Short mmCIF file of N, CA and C in Angstrom, two decimals:
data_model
loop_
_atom_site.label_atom_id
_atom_site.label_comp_id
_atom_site.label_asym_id
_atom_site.label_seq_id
_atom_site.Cartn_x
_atom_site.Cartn_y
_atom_site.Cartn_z
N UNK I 1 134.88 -60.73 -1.83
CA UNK I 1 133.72 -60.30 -1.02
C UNK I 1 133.13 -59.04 -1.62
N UNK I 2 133.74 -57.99 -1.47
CA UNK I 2 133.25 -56.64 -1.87
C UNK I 2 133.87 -56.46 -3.04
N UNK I 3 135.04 -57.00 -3.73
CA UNK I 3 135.54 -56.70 -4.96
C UNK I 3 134.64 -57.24 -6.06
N UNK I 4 133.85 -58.57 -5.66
CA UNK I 4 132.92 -59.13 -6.60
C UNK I 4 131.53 -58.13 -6.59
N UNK I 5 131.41 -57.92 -5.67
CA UNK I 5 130.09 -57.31 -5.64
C UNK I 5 130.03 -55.76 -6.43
N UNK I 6 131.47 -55.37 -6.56
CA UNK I 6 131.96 -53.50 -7.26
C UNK I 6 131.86 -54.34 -8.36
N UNK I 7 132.68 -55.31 -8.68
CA UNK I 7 132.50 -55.94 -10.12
C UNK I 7 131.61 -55.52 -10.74
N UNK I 8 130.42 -56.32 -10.01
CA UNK I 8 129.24 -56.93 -10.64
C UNK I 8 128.54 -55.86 -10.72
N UNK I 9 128.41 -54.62 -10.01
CA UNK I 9 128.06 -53.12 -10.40
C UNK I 9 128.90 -52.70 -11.35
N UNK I 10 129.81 -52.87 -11.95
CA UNK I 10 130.59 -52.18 -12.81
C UNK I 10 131.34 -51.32 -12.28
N UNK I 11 131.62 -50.84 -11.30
CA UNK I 11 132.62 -50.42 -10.18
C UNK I 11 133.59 -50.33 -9.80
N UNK I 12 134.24 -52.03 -10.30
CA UNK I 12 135.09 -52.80 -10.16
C UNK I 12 136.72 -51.48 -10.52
N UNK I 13 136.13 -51.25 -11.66
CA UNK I 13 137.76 -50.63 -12.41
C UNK I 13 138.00 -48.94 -11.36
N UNK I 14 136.99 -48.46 -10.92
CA UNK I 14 136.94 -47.47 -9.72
C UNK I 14 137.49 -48.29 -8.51
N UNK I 15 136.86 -48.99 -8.27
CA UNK I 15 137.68 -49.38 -6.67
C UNK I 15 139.04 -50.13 -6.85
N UNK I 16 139.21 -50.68 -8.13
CA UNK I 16 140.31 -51.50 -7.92
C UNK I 16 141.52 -50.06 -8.23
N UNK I 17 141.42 -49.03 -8.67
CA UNK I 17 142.05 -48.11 -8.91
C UNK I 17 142.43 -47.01 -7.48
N UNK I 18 140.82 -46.91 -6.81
CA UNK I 18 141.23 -46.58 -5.28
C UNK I 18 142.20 -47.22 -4.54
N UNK I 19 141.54 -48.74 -4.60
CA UNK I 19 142.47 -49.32 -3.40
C UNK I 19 143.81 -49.12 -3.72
N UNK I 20 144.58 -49.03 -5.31
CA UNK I 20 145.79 -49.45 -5.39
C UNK I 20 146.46 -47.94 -4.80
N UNK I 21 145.47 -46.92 -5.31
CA UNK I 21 145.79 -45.57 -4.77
C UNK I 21 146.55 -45.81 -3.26
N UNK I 22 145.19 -46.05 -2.39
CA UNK I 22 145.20 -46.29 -1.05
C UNK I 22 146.15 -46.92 -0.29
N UNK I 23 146.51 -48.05 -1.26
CA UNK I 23 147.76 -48.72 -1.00
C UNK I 23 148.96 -48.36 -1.24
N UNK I 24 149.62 -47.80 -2.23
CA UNK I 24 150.63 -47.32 -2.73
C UNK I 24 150.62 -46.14 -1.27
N UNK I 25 149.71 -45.02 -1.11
CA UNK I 25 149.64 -43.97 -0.63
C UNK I 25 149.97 -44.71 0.76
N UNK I 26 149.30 -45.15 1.57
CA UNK I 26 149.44 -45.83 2.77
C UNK I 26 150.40 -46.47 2.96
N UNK I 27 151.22 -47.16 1.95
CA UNK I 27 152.44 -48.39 1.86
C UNK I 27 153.57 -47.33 2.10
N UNK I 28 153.95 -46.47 0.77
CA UNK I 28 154.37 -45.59 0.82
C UNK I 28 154.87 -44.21 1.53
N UNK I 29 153.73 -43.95 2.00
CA UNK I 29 153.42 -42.36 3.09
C UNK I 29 153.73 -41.63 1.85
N UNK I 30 153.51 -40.95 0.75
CA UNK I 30 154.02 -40.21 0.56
C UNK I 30 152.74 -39.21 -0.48
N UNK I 31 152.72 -38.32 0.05
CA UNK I 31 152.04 -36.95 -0.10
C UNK I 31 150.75 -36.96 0.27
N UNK I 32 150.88 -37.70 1.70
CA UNK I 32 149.34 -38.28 2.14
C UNK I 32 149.89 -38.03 3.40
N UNK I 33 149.39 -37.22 4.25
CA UNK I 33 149.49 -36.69 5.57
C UNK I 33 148.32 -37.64 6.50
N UNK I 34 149.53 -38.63 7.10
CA UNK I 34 148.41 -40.00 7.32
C UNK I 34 148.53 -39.53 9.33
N UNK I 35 147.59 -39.51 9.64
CA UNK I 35 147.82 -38.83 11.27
C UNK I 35 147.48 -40.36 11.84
N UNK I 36 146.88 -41.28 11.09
CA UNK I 36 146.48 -42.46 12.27
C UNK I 36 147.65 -43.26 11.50
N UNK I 37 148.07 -43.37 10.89
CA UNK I 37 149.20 -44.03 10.93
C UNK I 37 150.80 -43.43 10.47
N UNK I 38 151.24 -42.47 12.03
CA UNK I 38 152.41 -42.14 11.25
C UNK I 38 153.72 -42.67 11.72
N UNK I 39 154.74 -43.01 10.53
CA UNK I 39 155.80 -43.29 10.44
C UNK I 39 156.41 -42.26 9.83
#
């Protein structure tokens, strides 16, 4: 959906690098002071 569309802007290698951020960081918790989701 939105990954094609960052693609197709050239974007793609920025967001796919956020999200994994985002994910790792969020999956993880760690050095990310997450207040809506804490465990």
């Amino acid at each position: 959906m939105v990954g094609k569309v960052l693609q197709g802007t050239g974007l793609g290698v920025i967001s796919s690098i956020v999200i994994g951020i985002l994910l790792g960081v969020t999956g993880l918790g760690i050095d990310w002071p997450s207040e809506e989701s804490p465990r």
